[in-house]
Amino acid sequence: MADELNGTIITLAGYVEVNKYRYVYFFIILKIYLLILCCNLTIVYLIWKNKNLHEPMYIFIAALLLNCVLYSTSVYPKLLIDFLSEKQVISYSACLFQFYIFYSVGSSEFLLLSAMAYDRYVSICKPLQYPTIMTKTTVSIFLFFAWLLPACHIAVPVILSAKTKLCSSTLKAIFCNNAIYRLQCVTLKIINIYGVVALLDLAILPMLFIIFTYTKIFIITYRSCKEVRKKAAETCLPHLMVLISFSILSAYDIGIARVESNLPKSVRLIMMLSIVLYHPLFNPLIYGLKMKEISKHLKRLFLPAKII
């Protein structure tokens, strides 16, 4: 029985009254997904189009926003299909693939934020050395490893899970997250150990590096002139807000997998939707409003008649 389940169809049991509200769900999620795509890709387009935004900080922002698009795309299209389907199901292999994309893309966020923190440190604390340190090659290396390392890390538990016996085909979720481990008869000890290692490498260590870096920035700027403090506040505050937001989101995601069986179905649905709704909209909002140069180009794009 367990061997057969590894090739079976997984039922996504996290939906609430789909038959009654399927079209309401569908159009709401479709509008949110299109809004996420438009908001993120508009800023990416502006950064790509305007040469004065071809700087490391804005390149990292563009990478972060592209991450939001990939993060959302790993979930939203399947949600839309499920809302219009009689049965909300997914094959186990497709479930593992969704899990892989969702967490590898999500994990790269901390590494991108680490690269941005280092960029701000060099820009503010070592301005004369900035052009020689933050070269195109350096930026490319940071981006390459920010996406490669999580992809390699998350591949290991996915491969191990593909070979693990299943004792259930019902997932109490609306997409494949950490709850997939509850389908397994016995979660391999190596998966648990590797999960801790991945959490340390992809989240905790980058977060500690970011906190250390910004602490140094604030100490140095506190001793500097008002102009330097203003520059630090303008460029560092949005990054810190995104870091805090994503850290809470990550802890939230881990928490759902732990307590979901004790929560009402409707509460679980709201919690899971908020994971894939809030952050992809929060990032472009913060960078669009708080980053002066990006905000200026957005105004030129949408309010050309009012710009002198």
Short mmCIF file of C-alpha atoms in Angstrom, two decimals, residues 14 31-32 173 184 187 240 246 262 276 283 287 296 300:
data_model
loop_
_atom_site.label_atom_id
_atom_site.label_comp_id
_atom_site.label_asym_id
_atom_site.label_seq_id
_atom_site.Cartn_x
_atom_site.Cartn_y
_atom_site.Cartn_z
CA GLY A 14 -7.09 22.67 2.64
CA LYS A 31 -6.77 39.63 -9.75
CA ILE A 32 -4.19 39.27 -6.95
CA ALA A 173 -3.05 22.37 2.57
CA GLN A 184 5.27 10.01 4.99
CA THR A 187 10.21 10.98 8.21
CA LEU A 240 15.30 46.16 6.75
CA PHE A 246 10.15 37.92 5.17
CA ASN A 262 -5.26 21.88 15.55
CA VAL A 276 1.63 33.76 -0.87
CA ASN A 283 8.15 44.18 -1.73
CA TYR A 287 10.69 49.69 -3.02
CA LYS A 296 10.63 59.15 -9.40
CA ARG A 300 7.24 59.63 -14.79
#
